[in-house]
């Protein structure tokens, strides 16, 4: 019997994607966002869309399925954020940038570059965006240092991010997939 790191990587990803759920449900129920930041949700959505597209292009249901769950979570978190935020213009600016980036990436990958090279290009771009997604909570570091309050960056999420990266990296080594291996570059 062959051991695979994919179930562990998928489990940590699902935990990571669902980690904001209690806080977003509480925000929805109370009508207040509190210290919730928007950027991690936008980055999560872009990241999951690109990894889902990559998983589809290489016919890897584990990568595709995990990314689609993350995309659904990101859409939900962004919708709750939109319903409760006061600065809707900022949210729309982020969404427009994300949509333009995703559209440009997919158009470039599937219509400019040959479909043979599409997985390579998607993997490269998804690996780069992966670094942004995992690094997006760092945008809160100035606030954390100023207020000495880590509420906006829970330690459990940071640990899950680290473990998620390790297990996707191990799964990448198992498959000899350079882009899953590259996903560890942010640590």
Coordinates of N, CA and C in Angstrom, one line a residue:
X1 N 0.8 -1.2 0.0 CA 0.0 0.0 0.0 C 0.9 1.2 0.0
X2 N 0.5 2.2 -0.8 CA 1.3 3.4 -1.0 C 0.8 4.5 -0.1
X3 N 1.6 5.2 0.7 CA 1.2 6.3 1.5 C 1.2 7.6 0.6
X4 N 0.2 8.4 0.8 CA 0.2 9.7 0.1 C 0.0 10.8 1.0
X5 N 0.7 11.9 0.8 CA 0.5 13.1 1.6 C -0.7 13.9 1.2
X6 N -1.4 13.6 0.1 CA -2.5 14.4 -0.4 C -3.6 14.5 0.6
X7 N -4.1 13.5 1.3 CA -5.2 13.7 2.2 C -4.9 14.6 3.4
X8 N -3.6 14.6 3.8 CA -3.2 15.5 4.9 C -3.1 16.9 4.4
X9 N -2.6 17.1 3.2 CA -2.5 18.4 2.6 C -3.9 19.0 2.4
X10 N -4.8 18.2 1.9 CA -6.2 18.6 1.6 C -6.9 19.0 2.9
X11 N -6.7 18.2 4.0 CA -7.3 18.4 5.3 C -6.8 19.8 5.9
X12 N -5.5 20.0 5.8 CA -5.0 21.3 6.3 C -5.5 22.5 5.5
X13 N -5.6 22.3 4.2 CA -6.2 23.3 3.3 C -7.6 23.6 3.7
X14 N -8.4 22.6 3.9 CA -9.8 22.8 4.2 C -9.9 23.5 5.6
X15 N -9.0 23.1 6.5 CA -9.0 23.8 7.8 C -8.7 25.3 7.6
X16 N -7.7 25.5 6.8 CA -7.2 26.9 6.6 C -8.3 27.7 5.9
X17 N -9.0 27.1 4.9 CA -10.1 27.9 4.2 C -11.3 28.1 5.1
X18 N -11.5 27.2 6.1 CA -12.7 27.3 7.0 C -12.3 28.1 8.2
X19 N -11.1 28.4 8.5 CA -10.7 29.0 9.8 C -11.4 30.4 10.0
X20 N -11.6 31.2 8.9 CA -12.3 32.5 9.2 C -13.8 32.3 9.3
X21 N -14.4 31.1 9.1 CA -15.8 30.9 9.1 C -16.5 31.4 10.5
X22 N -16.0 31.0 11.6 CA -16.6 31.4 12.9 C -16.6 33.0 13.0
X23 N -15.5 33.6 12.7 CA -15.4 35.0 12.8 C -16.3 35.7 11.8
X24 N -16.4 35.2 10.6 CA -17.3 35.8 9.6 C -18.8 35.6 9.9
X25 N -19.1 34.4 10.5 CA -20.5 34.2 10.9 C -20.9 35.1 12.1
X26 N -19.9 35.3 13.0 CA -20.2 36.2 14.1 C -20.3 37.6 13.6
X27 N -19.5 38.0 12.7 CA -19.6 39.4 12.1 C -21.0 39.6 11.4
X28 N -21.4 38.5 10.7 CA -22.7 38.6 10.0 C -23.8 38.7 11.0
X29 N -23.7 37.9 12.1 CA -24.8 37.9 13.1 C -24.8 39.2 13.9
X30 N -23.7 39.8 14.2 CA -23.6 41.1 15.0 C -23.7 42.3 14.1
X31 N -23.4 42.2 12.8 CA -23.5 43.3 11.9 C -22.2 44.1 12.0
X32 N -21.1 43.6 12.6 CA -19.9 44.3 12.7 C -18.7 43.5 12.3
X33 N -17.8 44.1 11.4 CA -16.7 43.3 11.0 C -15.5 43.3 12.0
X34 N -15.5 44.3 12.8 CA -14.4 44.3 13.8 C -13.1 44.6 13.1
X35 N -12.1 43.8 13.4 CA -10.7 43.9 12.8 C -10.5 43.1 11.6
X36 N -11.5 42.6 11.0 CA -11.4 41.7 9.8 C -10.8 42.4 8.7
X37 N -9.8 41.8 8.0 CA -9.1 42.4 6.9 C -9.7 41.8 5.6
X38 N -9.8 42.6 4.5 CA -10.4 42.1 3.3 C -9.3 41.4 2.4
X39 N -8.1 41.9 2.4 CA -7.1 41.4 1.5 C -6.9 39.9 1.5
X40 N -6.8 39.2 2.7 CA -6.7 37.8 2.7 C -7.8 37.0 1.9
X41 N -9.0 37.5 2.0 CA -10.1 36.9 1.3 C -10.0 37.0 -0.2
X42 N -9.6 38.2 -0.7 CA -9.4 38.4 -2.1 C -8.3 37.5 -2.6
X43 N -7.2 37.5 -1.9 CA -6.1 36.7 -2.3 C -6.4 35.2 -2.3
X44 N -7.2 34.8 -1.3 CA -7.7 33.4 -1.2 C -8.5 33.1 -2.4
X45 N -9.4 33.9 -2.8 CA -10.2 33.7 -4.0 C -9.4 33.6 -5.3
X46 N -8.5 34.5 -5.5 CA -7.7 34.4 -6.7 C -6.8 33.2 -6.7
X47 N -6.2 32.9 -5.5 CA -5.3 31.7 -5.4 C -6.1 30.5 -5.7
X48 N -7.3 30.3 -5.1 CA -8.0 29.1 -5.2 C -8.5 28.9 -6.7
X49 N -8.9 30.0 -7.3 CA -9.4 30.0 -8.7 C -8.2 29.5 -9.6
X50 N -7.0 30.0 -9.4 CA -5.9 29.6 -10.2 C -5.5 28.2 -9.9
X51 N -5.4 27.8 -8.7 CA -5.1 26.4 -8.4 C -6.1 25.4 -8.9
X52 N -7.4 25.9 -8.8 CA -8.5 25.0 -9.4 C -8.3 24.9 -10.9
X53 N -8.0 25.9 -11.5 CA -7.8 25.9 -13.0 C -6.5 25.0 -13.3
X54 N -5.5 25.2 -12.5 CA -4.3 24.3 -12.7 C -4.7 22.8 -12.5
X55 N -5.4 22.5 -11.4 CA -5.8 21.2 -11.1 C -6.6 20.6 -12.2
X56 N -7.5 21.4 -12.8 CA -8.3 21.0 -14.0 C -7.4 20.7 -15.2
X57 N -6.4 21.6 -15.4 CA -5.6 21.5 -16.6 C -4.7 20.2 -16.5
X58 N -4.3 19.8 -15.3 CA -3.4 18.6 -15.2 C -4.3 17.4 -14.8
X59 N -5.6 17.6 -14.7 CA -6.5 16.5 -14.3 C -6.2 15.9 -13.0
X60 N -6.0 16.8 -12.0 CA -5.7 16.3 -10.6 C -6.9 16.8 -9.8
X61 N -7.8 15.8 -9.5 CA -9.0 16.1 -8.8 C -8.8 16.6 -7.3
X62 N -7.7 16.2 -6.7 CA -7.3 16.6 -5.4 C -7.0 18.1 -5.3
X63 N -6.2 18.5 -6.2 CA -5.9 19.9 -6.3 C -7.1 20.7 -6.7
X64 N -7.8 20.3 -7.7 CA -9.0 21.0 -8.2 C -10.1 21.1 -7.1
X65 N -10.4 19.9 -6.5 CA -11.5 19.9 -5.5 C -11.2 20.7 -4.3
X66 N -10.0 20.7 -3.8 CA -9.6 21.4 -2.6 C -9.7 22.9 -3.0
X67 N -9.2 23.3 -4.1 CA -9.2 24.7 -4.5 C -10.6 25.2 -4.7
X68 N -11.5 24.4 -5.2 CA -12.9 24.8 -5.4 C -13.6 25.1 -4.0
X69 N -13.3 24.3 -3.0 CA -13.9 24.5 -1.7 C -13.4 25.8 -1.2
X70 N -12.1 26.1 -1.3 CA -11.5 27.3 -0.9 C -12.1 28.5 -1.6
X71 N -12.4 28.4 -2.9 CA -13.0 29.4 -3.7 C -14.4 29.8 -3.2
X72 N -15.1 28.7 -2.9 CA -16.5 28.9 -2.3 C -16.4 29.7 -1.0
X73 N -15.5 29.3 -0.2 CA -15.3 30.0 1.1 C -14.9 31.4 0.9
X74 N -14.0 31.7 0.0 CA -13.5 33.1 -0.3 C -14.7 33.9 -0.8
X75 N -15.5 33.3 -1.6 CA -16.7 34.1 -2.1 C -17.7 34.4 -1.0
X76 N -17.9 33.4 -0.1 CA -18.8 33.7 1.1 C -18.2 34.8 2.0
X77 N -16.9 34.7 2.3 CA -16.3 35.7 3.2 C -16.3 37.1 2.5
X78 N -16.1 37.1 1.2 CA -16.1 38.4 0.6 C -17.5 39.0 0.5
X79 N -18.5 38.1 0.3 CA -19.9 38.6 0.3 C -20.3 39.1 1.7
X80 N -19.9 38.4 2.8 CA -20.2 38.9 4.1 C -19.5 40.3 4.4
X81 N -18.3 40.3 3.9 CA -17.5 41.6 4.1 C -18.2 42.7 3.3
X82 N -18.6 42.4 2.1 CA -19.3 43.4 1.3 C -20.6 43.9 2.0
X83 N -21.4 43.0 2.6 CA -22.6 43.3 3.2 C -22.4 44.2 4.5
X84 N -21.2 44.1 5.1 CA -21.0 44.8 6.4 C -20.0 46.0 6.3
X85 N -19.3 46.1 5.2 CA -18.2 47.1 5.2 C -18.8 48.5 4.9
X86 N -18.1 49.5 5.3 CA -18.6 50.9 5.1 C -17.9 51.4 3.8
X87 N -16.7 50.9 3.5 CA -15.9 51.4 2.3 C -16.1 50.4 1.2
X88 N -17.3 50.5 0.6 CA -17.6 49.5 -0.5 C -16.7 49.8 -1.8
X89 N -16.3 51.1 -1.9 CA -15.5 51.4 -3.1 C -14.1 50.7 -3.0
X90 N -13.5 50.6 -1.8 CA -12.3 49.8 -1.7 C -12.5 48.4 -2.1
X91 N -13.6 47.8 -1.6 CA -13.8 46.4 -1.9 C -14.0 46.2 -3.4
X92 N -14.7 47.1 -4.1 CA -14.9 47.0 -5.5 C -13.6 47.1 -6.3
X93 N -12.7 48.0 -5.8 CA -11.4 48.2 -6.4 C -10.6 46.9 -6.3
X94 N -10.6 46.2 -5.2 CA -9.9 45.0 -5.0 C -10.5 43.9 -5.9
X95 N -11.9 43.8 -6.0 CA -12.5 42.8 -6.8 C -12.3 43.1 -8.3
X96 N -12.3 44.3 -8.7 CA -12.0 44.6 -10.1 C -10.6 44.2 -10.5
X97 N -9.6 44.5 -9.6 CA -8.2 44.1 -9.9 C -8.1 42.5 -9.9
X98 N -8.8 41.9 -9.0 CA -8.8 40.4 -9.0 C -9.4 39.8 -10.3
X99 N -10.5 40.4 -10.7 CA -11.2 39.8 -11.8 C -10.4 40.1 -13.1
X100 N -9.9 41.3 -13.2 CA -9.0 41.6 -14.4 C -7.8 40.7 -14.4
X101 N -7.2 40.4 -13.2 CA -6.0 39.5 -13.2 C -6.4 38.1 -13.6
X102 N -7.5 37.6 -13.0 CA -7.9 36.2 -13.3 C -8.3 36.1 -14.8
X103 N -9.0 37.1 -15.3 CA -9.4 37.1 -16.7 C -8.2 37.1 -17.6
X104 N -7.3 38.0 -17.3 CA -6.0 38.1 -18.1 C -5.2 36.9 -18.1
X105 N -5.1 36.3 -16.9 CA -4.3 35.0 -16.7 C -4.9 33.9 -17.5
X106 N -6.2 33.7 -17.4 CA -6.9 32.6 -18.1 C -6.8 32.9 -19.6
X107 N -7.1 34.1 -20.1 CA -7.0 34.4 -21.5 C -5.6 34.2 -22.0
X108 N -4.6 34.7 -21.3 CA -3.2 34.4 -21.7 C -2.9 33.0 -21.8
X109 N -3.2 32.3 -20.7 CA -2.9 30.9 -20.6 C -3.5 30.0 -21.7
X110 N -4.8 30.2 -21.9 CA -5.5 29.3 -22.8 C -5.6 29.8 -24.3
X111 N -5.5 31.1 -24.5 CA -5.7 31.6 -25.8 C -4.4 32.1 -26.5
X112 N -3.5 32.6 -25.7 CA -2.2 33.1 -26.3 C -1.2 32.0 -26.3
X113 N -1.0 31.3 -25.2 CA -0.1 30.2 -25.1 C -0.8 28.9 -25.5
X114 N -0.1 28.0 -26.0 CA -0.7 26.7 -26.5 C -1.2 25.9 -25.2
X115 N -2.2 25.1 -25.5 CA -2.8 24.3 -24.4 C -1.8 23.3 -23.8
X116 N -0.8 23.0 -24.6 CA 0.3 22.1 -24.0 C 1.1 22.9 -22.9
X117 N 1.3 24.2 -23.1 CA 2.0 24.9 -22.1 C 1.2 25.6 -21.1
X118 N -0.1 25.5 -21.2 CA -1.1 26.1 -20.2 C -0.8 25.6 -18.8
X119 N -0.7 24.3 -18.5 CA -0.5 23.9 -17.1 C 0.8 24.5 -16.5
X120 N 1.9 24.6 -17.4 CA 3.1 25.2 -16.9 C 2.9 26.7 -16.5
X121 N 2.3 27.4 -17.3 CA 2.0 28.9 -17.1 C 1.1 29.0 -15.9
X122 N 0.1 28.3 -15.8 CA -0.9 28.3 -14.7 C -0.2 28.0 -13.4
X123 N 0.6 26.9 -13.4 CA 1.4 26.5 -12.2 C 2.3 27.6 -11.7
X124 N 3.0 28.2 -12.6 CA 3.9 29.3 -12.3 C 3.2 30.5 -11.7
X125 N 2.1 30.9 -12.3 CA 1.3 32.0 -11.8 C 0.7 31.7 -10.5
X126 N 0.1 30.5 -10.4 CA -0.6 30.1 -9.1 C 0.4 30.0 -8.0
X127 N 1.7 29.6 -8.3 CA 2.7 29.5 -7.2 C 3.0 30.9 -6.7
X128 N 3.1 31.9 -7.6 CA 3.3 33.3 -7.2 C 2.2 33.8 -6.4
X129 N 1.0 33.6 -6.8 CA -0.2 34.1 -6.1 C -0.3 33.4 -4.7
X130 N 0.1 32.1 -4.7 CA 0.1 31.4 -3.4 C 1.0 32.1 -2.4
X131 N 2.1 32.6 -2.8 CA 3.0 33.4 -1.9 C 2.2 34.6 -1.4
X132 N 1.5 35.3 -2.3 CA 0.7 36.5 -1.9 C -0.4 36.1 -0.9
X133 N -1.1 35.0 -1.2 CA -2.2 34.6 -0.3 C -1.7 34.3 1.1
X134 N -0.6 33.5 1.2 CA -0.1 33.2 2.5 C 0.6 34.4 3.2
X135 N 1.1 35.3 2.4 CA 1.7 36.5 3.0 C 0.7 37.6 3.3
X136 N -0.5 37.6 2.7 CA -1.4 38.7 2.9 C -1.8 39.0 4.3
X137 N -1.8 38.1 5.3 CA -2.0 38.5 6.7 C -0.9 39.4 7.2
X138 N 0.3 39.4 6.6 CA 1.4 40.2 7.0 C 1.0 41.7 6.8
X139 N 0.0 42.0 6.0 CA -0.4 43.4 5.9 C -0.9 43.9 7.2
X140 N -1.3 43.1 8.1 CA -1.8 43.5 9.4 C -0.6 43.7 10.4
X141 N 0.6 43.4 10.1 CA 1.7 43.5 11.0 C 1.9 44.9 11.6
X142 N 1.8 46.0 10.8 CA 1.9 47.3 11.4 C 0.9 47.6 12.5
X143 N -0.4 47.1 12.2 CA -1.4 47.3 13.2 C -1.1 46.4 14.5
X144 N -0.7 45.2 14.3 CA -0.4 44.3 15.4 C 0.8 44.9 16.2
X145 N 1.8 45.4 15.6 CA 2.9 46.1 16.3 C 2.5 47.3 17.0
X146 N 1.6 48.1 16.4 CA 1.2 49.4 17.0 C 0.2 49.1 18.2
X147 N -0.7 48.2 18.1 CA -1.7 48.0 19.1 C -1.3 46.8 20.1
X148 N -0.3 46.1 19.7 CA 0.1 44.9 20.5 C -1.1 43.9 20.7
X149 N -1.9 43.8 19.6 CA -3.0 42.9 19.7 C -3.0 42.0 18.4
X150 N -3.0 40.7 18.7 CA -2.9 39.8 17.5 C -4.2 39.2 17.1
X151 N -5.3 39.9 17.5 CA -6.6 39.4 17.2 C -6.9 39.3 15.7
X152 N -6.3 40.1 14.9 CA -6.5 40.1 13.4 C -5.6 39.0 12.7
X153 N -4.7 38.4 13.5 CA -3.9 37.3 12.9 C -3.7 36.2 13.9
X154 N -4.8 35.3 14.0 CA -4.8 34.2 15.0 C -3.6 33.2 14.8
X155 N -3.0 32.8 15.9 CA -1.9 31.8 15.8 C -2.3 30.5 15.2
X156 N -3.5 30.1 15.4 CA -4.0 28.8 14.8 C -4.0 28.8 13.3
X157 N -4.4 30.0 12.7 CA -4.3 30.1 11.3 C -2.9 30.2 10.8
X158 N -2.0 30.8 11.5 CA -0.6 30.9 11.1 C 0.0 29.5 11.1
X159 N -0.3 28.7 12.1 CA 0.2 27.3 12.2 C -0.4 26.4 11.1
X160 N -1.7 26.6 10.8 CA -2.3 25.8 9.8 C -1.7 26.2 8.4
X161 N -1.4 27.5 8.2 CA -0.7 27.9 7.0 C 0.6 27.2 6.8
X162 N 1.4 27.2 7.9 CA 2.7 26.5 7.8 C 2.6 25.0 7.5
X163 N 1.7 24.3 8.2 CA 1.5 22.9 8.0 C 0.9 22.6 6.7
X164 N 0.0 23.4 6.2 CA -0.6 23.2 4.9 C 0.5 23.3 3.8
X165 N 1.4 24.3 4.0 CA 2.5 24.4 3.0 C 3.4 23.2 3.0
X166 N 3.7 22.7 4.2 CA 4.6 21.6 4.3 C 4.0 20.4 3.6
X167 N 2.7 20.1 3.8 CA 2.1 18.9 3.3 C 1.9 19.0 1.8
X168 N 1.5 20.2 1.3 CA 1.4 20.3 -0.2 C 2.8 20.2 -0.8
X169 N 3.8 20.7 -0.2 CA 5.2 20.5 -0.7 C 5.5 19.0 -0.7
X170 N 5.2 18.3 0.3 CA 5.5 16.9 0.3 C 4.7 16.1 -0.8
X171 N 3.5 16.5 -1.0 CA 2.7 16.0 -2.0 C 3.3 16.3 -3.4
X172 N 3.8 17.5 -3.5 CA 4.4 17.9 -4.7 C 5.7 17.1 -5.0
X173 N 6.4 16.8 -4.0 CA 7.6 15.9 -4.1 C 7.2 14.5 -4.5
X174 N 6.1 14.1 -3.9 CA 5.5 12.7 -4.3 C 5.2 12.7 -5.8
X175 N 4.6 13.7 -6.3 CA 4.2 13.7 -7.7 C 5.3 14.2 -8.7
X176 N 6.3 14.8 -8.1 CA 7.4 15.5 -8.8 C 6.7 16.7 -9.6
X177 N 5.8 17.4 -8.9 CA 5.1 18.5 -9.5 C 5.9 19.8 -9.1
X178 N 6.6 20.5 -10.0 CA 7.4 21.6 -9.5 C 6.6 22.7 -8.9
X179 N 5.3 22.9 -9.3 CA 4.5 24.0 -8.8 C 4.0 23.8 -7.4
X180 N 3.7 22.5 -7.1 CA 3.3 22.2 -5.8 C 4.5 22.3 -4.8
X181 N 5.6 22.0 -5.4 CA 6.9 22.1 -4.6 C 7.2 23.6 -4.4
X182 N 7.0 24.4 -5.4 CA 7.2 25.9 -5.3 C 6.3 26.5 -4.3
X183 N 5.2 25.9 -4.0 CA 4.2 26.6 -3.1 C 4.8 26.8 -1.7
X184 N 5.9 26.1 -1.4 CA 6.5 26.3 0.0 C 7.5 27.5 0.0
X185 N 7.7 28.2 -1.1 CA 8.7 29.2 -1.1 C 8.4 30.4 -0.2
X186 N 7.2 30.6 0.3 CA 6.8 31.7 1.2 C 7.3 31.5 2.6
X187 N 7.6 30.3 3.0 CA 8.0 30.0 4.4 C 9.4 30.5 4.7

